[in-house]
Short mmCIF file of C-alpha atoms in Angstrom, two decimals:
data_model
loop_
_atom_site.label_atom_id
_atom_site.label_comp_id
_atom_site.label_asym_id
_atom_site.label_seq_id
_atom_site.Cartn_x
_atom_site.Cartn_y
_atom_site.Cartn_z
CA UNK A 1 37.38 -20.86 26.18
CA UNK A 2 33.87 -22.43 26.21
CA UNK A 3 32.10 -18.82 26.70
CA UNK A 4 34.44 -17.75 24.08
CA UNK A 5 32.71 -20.40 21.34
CA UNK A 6 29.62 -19.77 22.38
CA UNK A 7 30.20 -15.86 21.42
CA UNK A 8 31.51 -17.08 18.20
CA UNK A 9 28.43 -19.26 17.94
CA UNK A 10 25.92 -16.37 18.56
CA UNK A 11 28.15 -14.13 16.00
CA UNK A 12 27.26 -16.73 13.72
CA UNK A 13 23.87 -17.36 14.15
CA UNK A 14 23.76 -13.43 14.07
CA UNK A 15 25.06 -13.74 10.64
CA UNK A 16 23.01 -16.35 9.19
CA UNK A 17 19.98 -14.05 10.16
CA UNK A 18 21.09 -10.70 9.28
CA UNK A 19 21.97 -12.35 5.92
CA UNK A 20 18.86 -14.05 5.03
CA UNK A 21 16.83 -11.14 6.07
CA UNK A 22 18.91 -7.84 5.67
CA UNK A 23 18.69 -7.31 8.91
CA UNK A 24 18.88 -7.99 12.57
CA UNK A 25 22.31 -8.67 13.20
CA UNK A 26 23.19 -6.43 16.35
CA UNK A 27 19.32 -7.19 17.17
CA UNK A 28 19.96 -11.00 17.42
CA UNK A 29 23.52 -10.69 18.99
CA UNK A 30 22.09 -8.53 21.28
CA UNK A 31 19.71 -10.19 23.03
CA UNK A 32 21.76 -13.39 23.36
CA UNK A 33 24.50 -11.83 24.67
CA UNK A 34 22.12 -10.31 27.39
CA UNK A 35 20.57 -13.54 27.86
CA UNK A 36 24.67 -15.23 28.59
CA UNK A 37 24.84 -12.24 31.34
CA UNK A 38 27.07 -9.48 29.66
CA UNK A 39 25.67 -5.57 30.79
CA UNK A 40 24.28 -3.71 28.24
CA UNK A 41 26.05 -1.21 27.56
CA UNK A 42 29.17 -3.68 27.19
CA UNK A 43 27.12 -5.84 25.02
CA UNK A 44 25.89 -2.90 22.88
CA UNK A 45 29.50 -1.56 22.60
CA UNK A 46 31.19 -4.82 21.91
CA UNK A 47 28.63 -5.89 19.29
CA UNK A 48 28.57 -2.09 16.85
CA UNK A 49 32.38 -2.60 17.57
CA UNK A 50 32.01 -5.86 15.97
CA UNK A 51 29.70 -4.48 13.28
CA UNK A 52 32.38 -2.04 11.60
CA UNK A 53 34.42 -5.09 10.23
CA UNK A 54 30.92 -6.95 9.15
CA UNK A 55 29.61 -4.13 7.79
CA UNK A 56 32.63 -3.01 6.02
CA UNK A 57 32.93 -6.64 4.18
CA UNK A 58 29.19 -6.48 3.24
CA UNK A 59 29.30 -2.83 1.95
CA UNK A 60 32.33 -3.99 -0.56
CA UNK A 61 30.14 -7.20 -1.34
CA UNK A 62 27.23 -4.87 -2.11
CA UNK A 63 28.96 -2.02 -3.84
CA UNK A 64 30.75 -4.71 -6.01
CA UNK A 65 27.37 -6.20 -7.12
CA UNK A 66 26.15 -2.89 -7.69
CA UNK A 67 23.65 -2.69 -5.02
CA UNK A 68 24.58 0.74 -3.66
CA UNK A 69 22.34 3.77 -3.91
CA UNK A 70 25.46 6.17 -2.80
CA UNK A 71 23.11 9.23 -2.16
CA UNK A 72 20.91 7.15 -0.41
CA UNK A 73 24.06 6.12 1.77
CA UNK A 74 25.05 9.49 2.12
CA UNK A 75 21.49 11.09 3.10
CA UNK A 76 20.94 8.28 5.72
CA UNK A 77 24.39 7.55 7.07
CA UNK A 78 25.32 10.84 8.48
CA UNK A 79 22.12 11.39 10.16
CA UNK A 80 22.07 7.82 11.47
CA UNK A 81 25.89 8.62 12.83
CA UNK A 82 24.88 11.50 15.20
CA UNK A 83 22.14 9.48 16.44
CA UNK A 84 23.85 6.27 16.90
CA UNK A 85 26.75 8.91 19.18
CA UNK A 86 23.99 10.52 21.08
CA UNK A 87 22.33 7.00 22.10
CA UNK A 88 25.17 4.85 22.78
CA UNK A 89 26.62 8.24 25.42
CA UNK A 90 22.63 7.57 26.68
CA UNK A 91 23.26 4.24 26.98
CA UNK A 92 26.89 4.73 28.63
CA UNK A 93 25.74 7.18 31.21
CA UNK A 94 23.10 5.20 32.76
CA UNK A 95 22.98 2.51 35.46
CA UNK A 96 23.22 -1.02 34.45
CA UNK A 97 19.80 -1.87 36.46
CA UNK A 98 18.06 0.72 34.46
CA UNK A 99 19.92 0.40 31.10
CA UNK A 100 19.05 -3.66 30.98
CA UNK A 101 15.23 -3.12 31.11
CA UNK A 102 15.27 -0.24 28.68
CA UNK A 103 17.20 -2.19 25.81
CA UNK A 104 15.23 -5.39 27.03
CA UNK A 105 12.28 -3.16 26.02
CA UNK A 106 13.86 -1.83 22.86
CA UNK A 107 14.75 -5.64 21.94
CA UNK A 108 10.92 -7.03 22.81
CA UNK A 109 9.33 -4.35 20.62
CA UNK A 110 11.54 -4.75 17.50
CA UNK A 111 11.28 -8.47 18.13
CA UNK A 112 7.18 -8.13 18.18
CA UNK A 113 7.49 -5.91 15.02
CA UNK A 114 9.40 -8.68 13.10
CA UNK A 115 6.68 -10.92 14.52
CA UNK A 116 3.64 -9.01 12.51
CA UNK A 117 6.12 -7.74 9.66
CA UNK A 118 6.92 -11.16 8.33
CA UNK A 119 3.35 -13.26 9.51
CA UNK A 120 1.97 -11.14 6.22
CA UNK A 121 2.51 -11.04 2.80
CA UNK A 122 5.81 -9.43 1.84
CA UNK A 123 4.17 -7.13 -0.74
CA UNK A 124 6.53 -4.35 -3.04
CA UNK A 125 5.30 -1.31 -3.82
CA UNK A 126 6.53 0.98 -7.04
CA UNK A 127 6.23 4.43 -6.94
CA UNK A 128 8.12 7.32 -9.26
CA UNK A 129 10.43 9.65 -7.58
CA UNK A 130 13.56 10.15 -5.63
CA UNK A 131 13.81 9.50 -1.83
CA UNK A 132 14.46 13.62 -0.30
CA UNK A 133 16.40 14.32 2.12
CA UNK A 134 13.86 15.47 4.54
CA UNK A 135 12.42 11.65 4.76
CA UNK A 136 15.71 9.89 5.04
CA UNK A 137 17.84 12.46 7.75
CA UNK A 138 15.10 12.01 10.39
CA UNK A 139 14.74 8.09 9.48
CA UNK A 140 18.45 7.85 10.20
CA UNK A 141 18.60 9.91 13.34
CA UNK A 142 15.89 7.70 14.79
CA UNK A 143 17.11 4.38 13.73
CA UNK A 144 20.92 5.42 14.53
CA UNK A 145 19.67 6.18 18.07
CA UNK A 146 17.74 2.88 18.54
CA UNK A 147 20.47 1.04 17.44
CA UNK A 148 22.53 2.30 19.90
CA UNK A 149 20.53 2.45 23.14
CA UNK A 150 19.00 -0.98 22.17
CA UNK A 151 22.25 -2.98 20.93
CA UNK A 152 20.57 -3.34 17.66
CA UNK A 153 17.50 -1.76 15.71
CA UNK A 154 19.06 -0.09 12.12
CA UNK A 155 17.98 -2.62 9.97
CA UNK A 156 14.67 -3.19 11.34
CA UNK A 157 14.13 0.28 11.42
CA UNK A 158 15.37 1.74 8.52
CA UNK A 159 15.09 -1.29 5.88
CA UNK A 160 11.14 -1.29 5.87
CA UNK A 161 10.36 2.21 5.86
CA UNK A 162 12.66 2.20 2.76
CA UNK A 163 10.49 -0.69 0.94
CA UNK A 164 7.37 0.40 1.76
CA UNK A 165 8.54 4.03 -0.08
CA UNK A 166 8.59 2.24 -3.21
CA UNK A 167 10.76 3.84 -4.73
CA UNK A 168 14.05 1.78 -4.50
CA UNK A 169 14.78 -1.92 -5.42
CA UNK A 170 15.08 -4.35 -2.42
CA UNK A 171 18.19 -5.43 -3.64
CA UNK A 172 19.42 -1.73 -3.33
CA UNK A 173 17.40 -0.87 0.28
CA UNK A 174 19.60 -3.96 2.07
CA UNK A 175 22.62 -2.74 0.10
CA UNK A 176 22.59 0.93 1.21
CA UNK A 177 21.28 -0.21 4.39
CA UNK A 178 24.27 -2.30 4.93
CA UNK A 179 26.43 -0.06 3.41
CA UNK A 180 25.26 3.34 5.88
CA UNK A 181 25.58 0.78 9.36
CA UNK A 182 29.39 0.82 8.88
CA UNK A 183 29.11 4.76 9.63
CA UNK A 184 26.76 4.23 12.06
CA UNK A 185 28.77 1.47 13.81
CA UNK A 186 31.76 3.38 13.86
CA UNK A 187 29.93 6.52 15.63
CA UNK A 188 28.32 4.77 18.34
CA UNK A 189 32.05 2.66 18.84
CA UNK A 190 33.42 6.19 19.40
CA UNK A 191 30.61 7.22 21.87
CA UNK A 192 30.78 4.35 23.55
CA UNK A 193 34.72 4.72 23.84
CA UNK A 194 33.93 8.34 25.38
CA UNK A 195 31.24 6.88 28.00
CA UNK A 196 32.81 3.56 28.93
CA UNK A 197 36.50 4.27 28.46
CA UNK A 198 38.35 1.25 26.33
CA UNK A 199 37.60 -1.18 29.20
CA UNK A 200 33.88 -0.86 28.23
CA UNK A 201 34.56 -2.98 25.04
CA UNK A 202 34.78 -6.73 25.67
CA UNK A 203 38.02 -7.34 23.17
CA UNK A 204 37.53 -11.26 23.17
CA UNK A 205 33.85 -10.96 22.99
CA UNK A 206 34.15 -8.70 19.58
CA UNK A 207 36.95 -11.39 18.55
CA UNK A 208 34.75 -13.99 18.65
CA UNK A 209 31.49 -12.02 17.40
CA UNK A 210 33.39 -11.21 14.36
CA UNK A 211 35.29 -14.32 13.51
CA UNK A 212 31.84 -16.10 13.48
CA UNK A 213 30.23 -13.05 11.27
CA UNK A 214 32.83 -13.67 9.06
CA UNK A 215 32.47 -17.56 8.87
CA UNK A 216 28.92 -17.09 8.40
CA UNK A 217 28.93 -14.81 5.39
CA UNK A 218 29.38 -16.88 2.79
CA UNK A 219 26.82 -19.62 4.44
CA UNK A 220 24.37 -16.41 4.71
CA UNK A 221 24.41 -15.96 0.98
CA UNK A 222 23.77 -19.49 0.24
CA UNK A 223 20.85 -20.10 3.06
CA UNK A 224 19.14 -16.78 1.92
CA UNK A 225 18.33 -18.77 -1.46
CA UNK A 226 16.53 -21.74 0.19
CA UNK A 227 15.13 -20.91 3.40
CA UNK A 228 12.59 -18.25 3.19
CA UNK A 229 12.31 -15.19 4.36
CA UNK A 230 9.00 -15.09 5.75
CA UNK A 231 9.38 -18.13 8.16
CA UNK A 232 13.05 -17.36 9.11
CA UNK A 233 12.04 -13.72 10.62
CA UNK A 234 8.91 -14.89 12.41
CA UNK A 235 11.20 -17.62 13.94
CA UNK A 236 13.63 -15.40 14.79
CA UNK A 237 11.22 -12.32 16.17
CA UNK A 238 9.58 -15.49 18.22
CA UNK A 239 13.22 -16.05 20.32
CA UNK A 240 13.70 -11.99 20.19
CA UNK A 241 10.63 -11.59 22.14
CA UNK A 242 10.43 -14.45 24.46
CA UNK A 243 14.38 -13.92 25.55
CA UNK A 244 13.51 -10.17 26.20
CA UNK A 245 10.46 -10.86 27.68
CA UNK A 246 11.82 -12.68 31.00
CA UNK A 247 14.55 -9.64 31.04
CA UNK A 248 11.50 -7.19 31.43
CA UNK A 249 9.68 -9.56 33.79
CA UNK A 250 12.68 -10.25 36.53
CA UNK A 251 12.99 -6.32 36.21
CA UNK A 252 9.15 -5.79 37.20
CA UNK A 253 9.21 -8.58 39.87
CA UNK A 254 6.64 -10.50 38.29
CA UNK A 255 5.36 -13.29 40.18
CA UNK A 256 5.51 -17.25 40.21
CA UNK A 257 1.99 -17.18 38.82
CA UNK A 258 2.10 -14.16 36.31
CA UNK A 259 5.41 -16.20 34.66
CA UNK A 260 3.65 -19.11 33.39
CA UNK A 261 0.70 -16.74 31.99
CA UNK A 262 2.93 -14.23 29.86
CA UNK A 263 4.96 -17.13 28.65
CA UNK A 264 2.28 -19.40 27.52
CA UNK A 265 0.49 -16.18 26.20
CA UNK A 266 3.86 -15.18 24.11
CA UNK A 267 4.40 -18.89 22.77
CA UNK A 268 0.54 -18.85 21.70
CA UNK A 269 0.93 -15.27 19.61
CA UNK A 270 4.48 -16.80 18.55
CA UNK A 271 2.36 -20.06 16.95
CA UNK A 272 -0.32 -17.73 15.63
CA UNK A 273 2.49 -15.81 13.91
CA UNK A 274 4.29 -19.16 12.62
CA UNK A 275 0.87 -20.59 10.87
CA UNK A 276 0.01 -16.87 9.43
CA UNK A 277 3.76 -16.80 7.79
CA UNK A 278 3.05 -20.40 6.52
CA UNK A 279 -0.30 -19.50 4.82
CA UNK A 280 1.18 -15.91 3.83
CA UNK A 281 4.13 -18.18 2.17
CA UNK A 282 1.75 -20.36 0.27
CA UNK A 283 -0.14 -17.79 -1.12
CA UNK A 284 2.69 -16.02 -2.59
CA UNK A 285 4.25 -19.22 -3.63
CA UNK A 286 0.49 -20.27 -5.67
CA UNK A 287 0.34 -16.74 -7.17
CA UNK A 288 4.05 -16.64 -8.47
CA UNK A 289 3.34 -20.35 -9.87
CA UNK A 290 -0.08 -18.24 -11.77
CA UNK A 291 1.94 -15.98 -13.07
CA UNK A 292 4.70 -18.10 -14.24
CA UNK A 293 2.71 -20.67 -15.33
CA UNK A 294 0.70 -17.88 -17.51
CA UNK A 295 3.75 -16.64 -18.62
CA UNK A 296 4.43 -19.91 -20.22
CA UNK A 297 1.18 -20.62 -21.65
CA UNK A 298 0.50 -23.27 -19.26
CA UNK A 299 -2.76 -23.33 -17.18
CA UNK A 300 -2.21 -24.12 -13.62
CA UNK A 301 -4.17 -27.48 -12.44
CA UNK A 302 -5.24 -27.97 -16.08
CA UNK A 303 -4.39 -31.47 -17.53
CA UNK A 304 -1.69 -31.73 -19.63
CA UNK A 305 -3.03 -35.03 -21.38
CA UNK A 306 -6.53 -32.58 -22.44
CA UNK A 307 -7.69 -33.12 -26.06
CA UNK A 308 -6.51 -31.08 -28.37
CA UNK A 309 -10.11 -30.25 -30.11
CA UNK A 310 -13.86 -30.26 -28.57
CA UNK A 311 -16.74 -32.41 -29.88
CA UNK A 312 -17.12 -30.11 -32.94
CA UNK A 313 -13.60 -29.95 -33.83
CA UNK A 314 -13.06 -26.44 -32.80
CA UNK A 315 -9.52 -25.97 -30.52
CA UNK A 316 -9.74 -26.93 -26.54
CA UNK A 317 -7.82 -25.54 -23.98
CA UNK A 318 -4.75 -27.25 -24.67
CA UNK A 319 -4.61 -26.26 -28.99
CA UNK A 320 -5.99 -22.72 -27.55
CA UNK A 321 -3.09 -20.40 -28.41
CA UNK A 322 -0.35 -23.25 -29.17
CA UNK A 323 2.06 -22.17 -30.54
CA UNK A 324 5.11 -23.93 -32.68
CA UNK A 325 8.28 -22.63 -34.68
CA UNK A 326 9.19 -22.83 -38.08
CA UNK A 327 11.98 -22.09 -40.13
CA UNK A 328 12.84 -19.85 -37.16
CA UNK A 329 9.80 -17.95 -36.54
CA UNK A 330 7.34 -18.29 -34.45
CA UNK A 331 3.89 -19.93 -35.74
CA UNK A 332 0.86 -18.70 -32.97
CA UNK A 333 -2.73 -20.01 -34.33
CA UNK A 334 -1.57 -20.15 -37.95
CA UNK A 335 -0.02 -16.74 -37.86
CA UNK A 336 3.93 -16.44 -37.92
CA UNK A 337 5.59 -14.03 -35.22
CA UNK A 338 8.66 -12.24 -37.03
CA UNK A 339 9.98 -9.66 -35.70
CA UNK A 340 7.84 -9.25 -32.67
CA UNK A 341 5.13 -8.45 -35.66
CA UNK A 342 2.29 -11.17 -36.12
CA UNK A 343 2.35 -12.08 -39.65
CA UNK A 344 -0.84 -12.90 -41.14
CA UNK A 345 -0.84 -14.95 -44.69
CA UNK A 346 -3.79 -14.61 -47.24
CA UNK A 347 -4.61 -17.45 -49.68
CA UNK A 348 -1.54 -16.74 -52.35
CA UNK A 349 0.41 -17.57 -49.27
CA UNK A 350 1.91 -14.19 -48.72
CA UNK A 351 1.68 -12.10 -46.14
CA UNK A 352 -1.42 -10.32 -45.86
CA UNK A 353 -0.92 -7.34 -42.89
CA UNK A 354 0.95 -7.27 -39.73
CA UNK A 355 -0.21 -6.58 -36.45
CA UNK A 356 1.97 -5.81 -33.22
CA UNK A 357 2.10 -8.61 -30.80
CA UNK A 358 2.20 -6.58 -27.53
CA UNK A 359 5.59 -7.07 -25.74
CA UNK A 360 6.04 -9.51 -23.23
CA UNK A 361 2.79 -11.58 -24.11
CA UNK A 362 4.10 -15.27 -24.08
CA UNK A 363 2.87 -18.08 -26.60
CA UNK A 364 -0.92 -19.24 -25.60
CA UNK A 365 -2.08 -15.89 -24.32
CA UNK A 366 -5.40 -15.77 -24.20
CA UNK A 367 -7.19 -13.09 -26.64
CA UNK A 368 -8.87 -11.31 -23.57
CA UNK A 369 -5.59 -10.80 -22.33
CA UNK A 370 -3.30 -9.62 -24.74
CA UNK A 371 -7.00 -7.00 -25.60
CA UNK A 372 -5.84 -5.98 -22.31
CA UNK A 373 -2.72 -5.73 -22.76
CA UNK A 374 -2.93 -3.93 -26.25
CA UNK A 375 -4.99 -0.94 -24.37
#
């Protein structure tokens, strides 16, 4: 019963990751069910077993919110299902002394590449075009078979290759992600039923790995929108890579003195990666408050008490593109904005000519900028 809550536990925490980053839940799952003792081909099986009835409930989730690129899905999924059969009968037809340091291996390098992934700046690209088919079929026969033979890996193999295309939304990447790993679940469930027989799947253990996926799903949704992303995968690829790591090192034989050395060499490059995620967080967080604050009219740092008028009586920073409404419309440096048109009166009082105020400026943009903005 105790072993049985501690699944349920790690299904959770599984969860909470792979729904605050769009990824990693067989990846996390994984490696702590390797690290309680299970084989890995069991542990592999009874976690993409587990998958189809997460996956399934997220794909709904996503479709309903309209975060489903369906030829994406299509494109990616059916690829990603042949590879996901071919590496979990891999996986199944292998010893369990040589499977555990090969998905040990799988797990350390996907946990090193969430490591550098999230210690930088998580930058979008936009580009112009649809995704072809000849990009996505090979992206999901690779990342179907590395999910497979290494108990987890879809996600973090197919979700940044996706974003750093350009040429979807995020919002729609982790949705058709999500969406395609109920296909590829169910294929590598069926290849592991071929290699392992039905006594290869742990029944309790995907009990308990779902019922805590499924508590966790709502909580997932709510965390994702107050812890961020950046420090949350660094964590995580930290306890990927250090749990792996002493997999890989009982298989080499490492020695009592060679232990200490990797691990204190791992926890440095894990600390490294924490403060680099900080700073990378920081820096997004002060340019989004630039922009936002620009977007407002407001000057970031500038004081908010500043007089209104210099020496000579000429506008300061804070009279500088103020802006007030009247009667409706929009009064910018004596000039009414109707209309997104700037109104311009002469002395009779009426108006005088109207020039376009370029779309999107916000009250108190500075001349230079809208110029630029204009062009």
């Amino acid at each position: 019963m105790r072993k049985l809550l501690v699944l349920a536990l790690v299904g959770l925490a599984a969860q909470l990751v792979d729904g605050a980053l769009g990824m990693a839940y067989g990846l996390t799952s994984s490696t702590l069910l390797l690290f309680v003792g299970v084989a890995p081909a069991a542990a592999s099986a009874s976690v993409h077993l587990a998958e189809i009835g997460t996956t399934l409930a997220a794909g709904v989730a996503h479709w309903r919110f309209g975060n489903v690129d369906w030829r994406v899905v299509t494109r990616i999924a059916l690829p990603g299902a042949i590879g996901a059969f071919v590496g979990a009968t891999f996986l199944s037809s292998i010893s369990t002394e040589n499977a555990a340091p090969w998905m040990a291996g799988i797990l350390f390098t996907l946990g090193a590449y969430l490591l550098v992934r999230f210690s930088r700046p998580l930058r979008q690209r936009t580009g112009a075009g649809r995704l072809r088919g000849r990009f996505l079929g090979p992206l999901g026969l690779v990342a179907g078979f590395v999910d497979a033979t290494g108990g987890g890996g879809w996600g973090p193999v197919a979700t940044p290759a996706l974003l750093v295309s350009g040429r979807m939304e995020p919002r729609k990447v982790i949705g058709s992600v999500d969406t395609a790993e109920f296909v590829v679940a169910g294929a590598a469930s069926i290849g592991f039923l071929i290699g392992l027989g039905s006594e290869g799947f742990l029944l309790p253990t995907v009990a308990a790995l779902l019922i805590g996926g499924l508590i966790a799903a709502p909580v997932a949704a709510w965390l994702v929108r107050i812890v961020p992303a950046q420090l949350l995968g660094a964590t995580i690829g930290g306890v990927i890579v250090l749990t792996n790591a002493r997999i890989l090192l009982n298989a080499g034989d490492a020695g009592s003195t060679t232990r200490p050395v990797v691990y204190a060499l791992l926890a440095v490059g894990w600390l490294v990666a924490l403060v680099l995620a900080v700073r990378a967080l920081r820096r997004t967080r002060h340019a989004r408050a630039i922009v936002d604050a620009h977007a407002t009219g407001v000057e970031v740092g500038a004081d908010v008490d500043a007089p209104t008028t210099d020496a000579g009586g000429r506008g300061g920073p804070a009279a500088h593109g103020a802006a007030e409404v009247r009667d409706g419309a929009e009064v910018r440096d004596g000039a009414e904005v109707r209309d997104g048109a700037e109104v311009r009166t002469g002395a009779d009082g009426r108006a005088a000519e109207a020039a376009p105020v370029p779309v999107g400026s916000a009250p108190g943009t500075p001349p230079d900028v809208l110029a630029v903005a204009e062009r």
